[in-house]
PDB file of C-alpha atoms in Angstrom:
ATOM      1  CA  MET A   1       0.000   0.000   0.000  1.00 40.00           C
ATOM      2  CA  LYS A   2       2.835   2.368   0.927  1.00 41.00           C
ATOM      3  CA  ARG A   3       4.667   1.601  -2.340  1.00 37.00           C
ATOM      4  CA  LEU A   4       1.474   2.184  -4.359  1.00 35.00           C
ATOM      5  CA  LYS A   5       0.931   5.549  -2.656  1.00 43.00           C
ATOM      6  CA  ILE A   6       4.488   6.649  -3.460  1.00 39.00           C
ATOM      7  CA  LEU A   7       4.232   5.521  -7.095  1.00 37.00           C
ATOM      8  CA  MET A   8       0.932   7.396  -7.486  1.00 41.00           C
ATOM      9  CA  THR A   9       2.466  10.540  -6.053  1.00 47.00           C
ATOM     10  CA  VAL A  10       5.481  10.332  -8.375  1.00 47.00           C
ATOM     11  CA  GLY A  11       3.105  10.017 -11.308  1.00 49.00           C
ATOM     12  CA  LEU A  12       1.182  13.081 -10.169  1.00 52.00           C
ATOM     13  CA  LEU A  13       4.420  15.025  -9.754  1.00 57.00           C
ATOM     14  CA  THR A  14       5.354  14.244 -13.353  1.00 54.00           C
ATOM     15  CA  THR A  15       2.012  15.689 -14.441  1.00 55.00           C
ATOM     16  CA  VAL A  16       2.641  18.837 -12.408  1.00 56.00           C
ATOM     17  CA  LEU A  17       6.149  19.193 -13.862  1.00 55.00           C
ATOM     18  CA  TYR A  18       4.744  18.975 -17.372  1.00 54.00           C
ATOM     19  CA  GLY A  19       2.009  21.508 -16.645  1.00 55.00           C
ATOM     20  CA  CYS A  20       4.390  23.998 -15.039  1.00 56.00           C
ATOM     21  CA  GLU A  21       6.855  23.697 -17.913  1.00 52.00           C
ATOM     22  CA  GLU A  22       4.064  24.431 -20.366  1.00 52.00           C
ATOM     23  CA  SER A  23       3.051  27.539 -18.418  1.00 51.00           C
ATOM     24  CA  ILE A  24       6.563  29.070 -18.472  1.00 47.00           C
ATOM     25  CA  ALA A  25       7.506  28.190 -22.054  1.00 47.00           C
ATOM     26  CA  SER A  26       6.548  31.689 -23.215  1.00 46.00           C
ATOM     27  CA  GLU A  27       9.207  33.191 -20.921  1.00 48.00           C
ATOM     28  CA  LYS A  28      12.137  31.701 -22.843  1.00 46.00           C
ATOM     29  CA  SER A  29      12.372  34.535 -25.344  1.00 43.00           C
ATOM     30  CA  ARG A  30      12.708  37.088 -22.500  1.00 49.00           C
ATOM     31  CA  GLN A  31      15.384  35.176 -20.592  1.00 50.00           C
ATOM     32  CA  LYS A  32      18.454  37.265 -19.686  1.00 62.00           C
ATOM     33  CA  ASP A  33      19.650  35.905 -16.332  1.00 87.00           C
ATOM     34  CA  ASN A  34      19.904  32.660 -14.374  1.00 95.00           C
ATOM     35  CA  THR A  35      17.072  32.947 -11.856  1.00 96.00           C
ATOM     36  CA  ILE A  36      14.800  30.784  -9.733  1.00 96.00           C
ATOM     37  CA  SER A  37      11.555  31.671  -7.948  1.00 94.00           C
ATOM     38  CA  SER A  38       8.803  29.967  -6.001  1.00 91.00           C
ATOM     39  CA  VAL A  39       5.502  29.441  -7.820  1.00 86.00           C
ATOM     40  CA  GLN A  40       2.775  31.094  -5.747  1.00 73.00           C
ATOM     41  CA  SER A  41      -0.264  30.499  -7.939  1.00 69.00           C
ATOM     42  CA  PHE A  42      -1.414  27.468  -9.914  1.00 68.00           C
ATOM     43  CA  SER A  43      -4.051  26.601 -12.430  1.00 69.00           C
ATOM     44  CA  ASP A  44      -7.096  24.754 -11.089  1.00 72.00           C
ATOM     45  CA  ARG A  45      -5.740  21.536 -12.580  1.00 71.00           C
ATOM     46  CA  GLU A  46      -2.295  21.914 -11.003  1.00 68.00           C
ATOM     47  CA  ASN A  47      -3.777  22.884  -7.643  1.00 68.00           C
ATOM     48  CA  THR A  48      -6.039  19.816  -7.647  1.00 68.00           C
ATOM     49  CA  ILE A  49      -3.083  17.534  -8.388  1.00 66.00           C
ATOM     50  CA  LEU A  50      -0.872  19.073  -5.700  1.00 67.00           C
ATOM     51  CA  THR A  51      -3.489  19.094  -2.940  1.00 66.00           C
ATOM     52  CA  THR A  52      -4.411  15.497  -3.757  1.00 66.00           C
ATOM     53  CA  ALA A  53      -0.817  14.296  -3.791  1.00 64.00           C
ATOM     54  CA  ALA A  54       0.746  16.186  -0.920  1.00 68.00           C
ATOM     55  CA  GLU A  55       0.289  17.741   2.478  1.00 74.00           C
ATOM     56  CA  THR A  56       3.229  20.028   1.764  1.00 81.00           C
ATOM     57  CA  ALA A  57       4.255  21.012  -1.762  1.00 84.00           C
ATOM     58  CA  MET A  58       6.768  23.519  -3.100  1.00 89.00           C
ATOM     59  CA  VAL A  59       7.192  24.334  -6.777  1.00 90.00           C
ATOM     60  CA  PHE A  60      10.021  26.406  -8.257  1.00 94.00           C
ATOM     61  CA  ASP A  61      10.475  27.749 -11.789  1.00 92.00           C
ATOM     62  CA  PHE A  62      13.983  28.404 -13.065  1.00 94.00           C
ATOM     63  CA  GLN A  63      15.100  30.425 -16.076  1.00 94.00           C
ATOM     64  CA  LEU A  64      18.565  29.838 -17.525  1.00 94.00           C
ATOM     65  CA  ALA A  65      20.579  32.161 -19.714  1.00 93.00           C
ATOM     66  CA  ASN A  66      23.521  29.747 -19.540  1.00 91.00           C
ATOM     67  CA  GLN A  67      23.777  25.998 -19.888  1.00 92.00           C
ATOM     68  CA  TYR A  68      24.319  23.750 -16.871  1.00 94.00           C
ATOM     69  CA  LYS A  69      25.607  20.178 -16.885  1.00 94.00           C
ATOM     70  CA  GLU A  70      24.047  19.106 -13.593  1.00 94.00           C
ATOM     71  CA  ILE A  71      21.299  20.065 -11.121  1.00 95.00           C
ATOM     72  CA  LYS A  72      21.234  18.626  -7.618  1.00 95.00           C
ATOM     73  CA  VAL A  73      18.310  18.861  -5.192  1.00 96.00           C
ATOM     74  CA  TRP A  74      18.518  17.190  -1.795  1.00 95.00           C
ATOM     75  CA  ILE A  75      17.161  17.179   1.745  1.00 93.00           C
ATOM     76  CA  GLU A  76      19.139  17.821   4.909  1.00 94.00           C
ATOM     77  CA  LYS A  77      17.694  16.634   8.214  1.00 93.00           C
ATOM     78  CA  TYR A  78      18.455  18.414  11.498  1.00 94.00           C
ATOM     79  CA  ARG A  79      17.593  17.519  15.091  1.00 92.00           C
ATOM     80  CA  PHE A  80      17.627  20.573  17.385  1.00 93.00           C
ATOM     81  CA  GLY A  81      20.011  22.245  14.938  1.00 94.00           C
ATOM     82  CA  LYS A  82      22.407  19.327  14.566  1.00 94.00           C
ATOM     83  CA  LEU A  83      22.831  17.899  11.064  1.00 94.00           C
ATOM     84  CA  ILE A  84      21.711  14.242  10.971  1.00 90.00           C
ATOM     85  CA  ASP A  85      21.614  13.406   7.256  1.00 84.00           C
ATOM     86  CA  ASP A  86      22.362  15.207   3.987  1.00 77.00           C
ATOM     87  CA  LYS A  87      22.454  12.485   1.345  1.00 75.00           C
ATOM     88  CA  SER A  88      18.928  11.800   0.104  1.00 76.00           C
ATOM     89  CA  GLY A  89      17.902  13.644  -3.027  1.00 86.00           C
ATOM     90  CA  LEU A  90      17.956  13.824  -6.806  1.00 90.00           C
ATOM     91  CA  SER A  91      20.875  14.560  -9.126  1.00 89.00           C
ATOM     92  CA  GLY A  92      20.280  15.113 -12.805  1.00 86.00           C
ATOM     93  CA  THR A  93      23.121  15.138 -15.336  1.00 82.00           C
ATOM     94  CA  ASP A  94      22.013  16.588 -18.636  1.00 80.00           C
ATOM     95  CA  SER A  95      22.214  19.689 -20.807  1.00 84.00           C
ATOM     96  CA  PHE A  96      20.031  21.968 -18.699  1.00 90.00           C
ATOM     97  CA  LYS A  97      19.056  25.194 -20.461  1.00 89.00           C
ATOM     98  CA  ASP A  98      16.198  27.635 -21.068  1.00 91.00           C
ATOM     99  CA  SER A  99      13.526  27.043 -18.399  1.00 90.00           C
ATOM    100  CA  GLY A 100      12.374  24.297 -16.072  1.00 91.00           C
ATOM    101  CA  THR A 101      10.686  23.336 -12.823  1.00 91.00           C
ATOM    102  CA  ILE A 102      11.633  21.769  -9.499  1.00 93.00           C
ATOM    103  CA  VAL A 103       8.931  20.169  -7.329  1.00 90.00           C
ATOM    104  CA  PHE A 104       9.151  19.009  -3.724  1.00 91.00           C
ATOM    105  CA  ALA A 105       6.178  17.192  -2.190  1.00 86.00           C
ATOM    106  CA  ALA A 106       5.570  15.429   1.113  1.00 83.00           C
ATOM    107  CA  PRO A 107       2.458  13.261   0.612  1.00 70.00           C
ATOM    108  CA  ARG A 108      -0.511  12.986   2.899  1.00 56.00           C
ATOM    109  CA  SER A 109      -0.350  10.094   5.337  1.00 55.00           C
ATOM    110  CA  VAL A 110      -3.200   8.452   7.212  1.00 46.00           C
ATOM    111  CA  GLU A 111      -1.003   6.035   9.157  1.00 51.00           C
ATOM    112  CA  GLU A 112       0.487   7.562  12.310  1.00 56.00           C
ATOM    113  CA  ASP A 113       3.467   5.182  12.230  1.00 61.00           C
ATOM    114  CA  MET A 114       4.282   5.710   8.550  1.00 68.00           C
ATOM    115  CA  PRO A 115       7.829   7.076   8.070  1.00 74.00           C
ATOM    116  CA  PHE A 116       8.276  10.543   6.599  1.00 79.00           C
ATOM    117  CA  THR A 117       8.443  10.253   2.823  1.00 83.00           C
ATOM    118  CA  TYR A 118       8.916  12.894   0.161  1.00 87.00           C
ATOM    119  CA  GLN A 119       9.298  13.252  -3.583  1.00 88.00           C
ATOM    120  CA  ILE A 120      11.556  15.483  -5.651  1.00 91.00           C
ATOM    121  CA  GLY A 121      11.090  16.170  -9.354  1.00 90.00           C
ATOM    122  CA  ILE A 122      13.059  18.151 -11.941  1.00 92.00           C
ATOM    123  CA  GLY A 123      11.671  19.023 -15.365  1.00 89.00           C
ATOM    124  CA  ASN A 124      13.552  20.707 -18.214  1.00 88.00           C
ATOM    125  CA  ASN A 125      12.949  20.822 -21.966  1.00 82.00           C
ATOM    126  CA  GLY A 126      10.417  18.004 -21.906  1.00 80.00           C
ATOM    127  CA  GLN A 127      12.588  15.706 -19.771  1.00 83.00           C
ATOM    128  CA  PHE A 128      11.399  14.715 -16.297  1.00 85.00           C
ATOM    129  CA  MET A 129      13.215  13.086 -13.382  1.00 88.00           C
ATOM    130  CA  THR A 130      11.575  12.075 -10.105  1.00 87.00           C
ATOM    131  CA  THR A 131      12.615  10.230  -6.974  1.00 88.00           C
ATOM    132  CA  ALA A 132      10.788   9.046  -3.865  1.00 85.00           C
ATOM    133  CA  GLN A 133      12.731   8.993  -0.600  1.00 85.00           C
ATOM    134  CA  THR A 134      12.041   7.801   2.950  1.00 84.00           C
ATOM    135  CA  ASP A 135      13.652   9.232   6.074  1.00 82.00           C
ATOM    136  CA  GLU A 136      16.022   6.391   6.977  1.00 76.00           C
ATOM    137  CA  ASN A 137      17.041   8.111  10.240  1.00 75.00           C
ATOM    138  CA  GLN A 138      13.573   8.386  11.682  1.00 78.00           C
ATOM    139  CA  THR A 139      13.297   7.120  15.279  1.00 72.00           C
ATOM    140  CA  LYS A 140      10.449   6.296  17.647  1.00 69.00           C
ATOM    141  CA  ASP A 141      10.885   9.761  19.143  1.00 66.00           C
ATOM    142  CA  ASP A 142       9.996  11.375  15.827  1.00 71.00           C
ATOM    143  CA  GLN A 143       6.253  11.390  16.467  1.00 71.00           C
ATOM    144  CA  PHE A 144       5.377  13.806  13.694  1.00 74.00           C
ATOM    145  CA  GLU A 145       1.633  13.415  14.137  1.00 73.00           C
ATOM    146  CA  LYS A 146       1.951  14.960  17.612  1.00 77.00           C
ATOM    147  CA  MET A 147       4.136  17.894  16.538  1.00 82.00           C
ATOM    148  CA  GLY A 148       3.283  21.301  15.202  1.00 84.00           C
ATOM    149  CA  MET A 149       4.636  22.116  11.766  1.00 86.00           C
ATOM    150  CA  VAL A 150       5.773  25.234   9.967  1.00 89.00           C
ATOM    151  CA  TRP A 151       7.142  25.393   6.448  1.00 90.00           C
ATOM    152  CA  GLY A 152       8.179  27.937   3.876  1.00 92.00           C
ATOM    153  CA  SER A 153       9.983  28.436   0.591  1.00 93.00           C
ATOM    154  CA  LEU A 154      11.941  30.987  -1.389  1.00 92.00           C
ATOM    155  CA  GLU A 155       9.788  34.124  -1.447  1.00 84.00           C
ATOM    156  CA  GLU A 156      11.657  36.361  -3.897  1.00 87.00           C
ATOM    157  CA  GLU A 157      13.209  35.685  -7.264  1.00 93.00           C
ATOM    158  CA  LYS A 158      16.825  34.684  -6.711  1.00 94.00           C
ATOM    159  CA  SER A 159      19.856  34.756  -8.966  1.00 95.00           C
ATOM    160  CA  ILE A 160      21.201  31.224  -9.227  1.00 96.00           C
ATOM    161  CA  PRO A 161      24.756  31.027  -7.870  1.00 94.00           C
ATOM    162  CA  ASP A 162      26.972  28.833 -10.046  1.00 94.00           C
ATOM    163  CA  ASN A 163      28.322  25.726  -8.270  1.00 95.00           C
ATOM    164  CA  GLU A 164      27.083  26.827  -4.835  1.00 96.00           C
ATOM    165  CA  ASP A 165      24.506  25.392  -2.431  1.00 96.00           C
ATOM    166  CA  PHE A 166      21.410  27.500  -1.800  1.00 96.00           C
ATOM    167  CA  LEU A 167      18.139  27.065   0.095  1.00 96.00           C
ATOM    168  CA  LEU A 168      14.839  26.394  -1.647  1.00 97.00           C
ATOM    169  CA  GLY A 169      12.591  25.663   1.333  1.00 95.00           C
ATOM    170  CA  TYR A 170      12.218  24.090   4.750  1.00 95.00           C
ATOM    171  CA  ILE A 171       9.910  22.113   7.024  1.00 92.00           C
ATOM    172  CA  GLY A 172      10.157  22.544  10.805  1.00 91.00           C
ATOM    173  CA  LEU A 173       8.481  20.341  13.424  1.00 89.00           C
ATOM    174  CA  SER A 174       8.304  21.000  17.154  1.00 89.00           C
ATOM    175  CA  SER A 175       6.684  19.435  20.220  1.00 86.00           C
ATOM    176  CA  ASP A 176       6.756  22.824  21.983  1.00 81.00           C
ATOM    177  CA  ASP A 177       3.163  23.919  22.613  1.00 66.00           C
ATOM    178  CA  SER A 178       4.157  27.570  22.890  1.00 71.00           C
ATOM    179  CA  GLY A 179       4.266  27.906  19.116  1.00 67.00           C
ATOM    180  CA  MET A 180       6.895  28.130  16.411  1.00 76.00           C
ATOM    181  CA  SER A 181       8.335  30.925  14.347  1.00 83.00           C
ATOM    182  CA  SER A 182       9.508  30.758  10.769  1.00 88.00           C
ATOM    183  CA  ILE A 183      13.209  30.716   9.997  1.00 89.00           C
ATOM    184  CA  SER A 184      14.895  33.971   9.064  1.00 89.00           C
ATOM    185  CA  SER A 185      14.711  35.020   5.420  1.00 89.00           C
ATOM    186  CA  GLU A 186      18.461  35.635   5.615  1.00 90.00           C
ATOM    187  CA  LEU A 187      19.072  31.897   5.279  1.00 92.00           C
ATOM    188  CA  PHE A 188      17.632  32.058   1.766  1.00 92.00           C
ATOM    189  CA  HIS A 189      20.196  34.719   0.875  1.00 90.00           C
ATOM    190  CA  LYS A 190      23.240  33.132   2.495  1.00 90.00           C
ATOM    191  CA  LEU A 191      23.790  29.715   4.044  1.00 92.00           C
ATOM    192  CA  GLY A 192      26.067  29.030   6.993  1.00 90.00           C
ATOM    193  CA  ASN A 193      23.867  29.752   9.998  1.00 89.00           C
ATOM    194  CA  GLU A 194      21.700  26.630   9.804  1.00 92.00           C
ATOM    195  CA  GLN A 195      22.465  25.239  13.273  1.00 91.00           C
ATOM    196  CA  GLU A 196      21.492  28.431  15.081  1.00 91.00           C
ATOM    197  CA  GLU A 197      18.384  28.931  12.955  1.00 91.00           C
ATOM    198  CA  LEU A 198      17.113  25.375  13.521  1.00 94.00           C
ATOM    199  CA  GLN A 199      17.991  24.711  17.169  1.00 92.00           C
ATOM    200  CA  ASP A 200      14.417  25.326  18.384  1.00 90.00           C
ATOM    201  CA  TYR A 201      12.937  22.639  16.118  1.00 92.00           C
ATOM    202  CA  ASP A 202      12.786  19.001  17.228  1.00 91.00           C
ATOM    203  CA  ILE A 203      13.145  18.060  13.564  1.00 91.00           C
ATOM    204  CA  ALA A 204      13.831  20.241  10.551  1.00 92.00           C
ATOM    205  CA  TYR A 205      14.274  19.458   6.881  1.00 93.00           C
ATOM    206  CA  LEU A 206      16.060  21.859   4.528  1.00 95.00           C
ATOM    207  CA  ILE A 207      15.521  21.558   0.766  1.00 96.00           C
ATOM    208  CA  LYS A 208      18.719  22.672  -0.961  1.00 96.00           C
ATOM    209  CA  ALA A 209      19.889  22.882  -4.572  1.00 96.00           C
ATOM    210  CA  ARG A 210      23.075  23.349  -6.584  1.00 96.00           C
ATOM    211  CA  PHE A 211      23.361  24.226 -10.281  1.00 96.00           C
ATOM    212  CA  ILE A 212      26.683  23.023 -11.700  1.00 95.00           C
ATOM    213  CA  ARG A 213      28.223  24.610 -14.802  1.00 91.00           C
TER     214      ARG A 213
END
C-alpha cells in the first residue's frame, strides 16, 4: 500500500512538472539571467493535483541564460540544529538550459506510524526526473503526528549562484506547545547559519539545490 501511494504521487508530480513547464515556455524569449523563484499560484488543474498528492508542496520555476551540466536537489535533516543526514535527493546530469521546474512534495499520510516520505522532481525541456525517498534516520521519538509544523519556501526571485549550495525551502516540526516561528529570510540569501536557525525545532528538513556549470 505504501509503495502504491508513493508511485501514485510520483506520477502526479510528473504531471505537475509537465504543466508547469508548459506555463513558463513563453518566458524563454525574454530570458536574460539565471534565476529561480517559487511558484505562488497554480491553475485549477495543477492545484487539484498538488493538494491530492501532498500535504506540503513547493514548486520552483527556473530560467537559464547559460547551460548547466548538472542540477542537484537534496534534503538535509536536522535535530535541534544538529545535522543528521544530507544524502537523500535527486541529481540530474544533462544539458540543462532555457527554463524548467523543481517540485518538492511530502504526501498525505493516514497512518500515524508511517515514516516521513517525500518526492523530488526536476523538469527541463520536456525531460522529467523524479525520486521518492524515505527518512532512513527516523526514530520512535519522531512522532510527527503529535508535533506542530511550519514550512516555507523561497519568497523572492533569486539569482542562481553557479556551483554553490542555496536554500529552496524548509519544514520545521516541534513538540513545543508555545508555538513556532519561521526561519529567518536571511538563510535564503546566504547559508552558513543553519544550526542556530534550527535549534528550536525538534526536527527540521532543509531543501537545498546546486546548479553546476
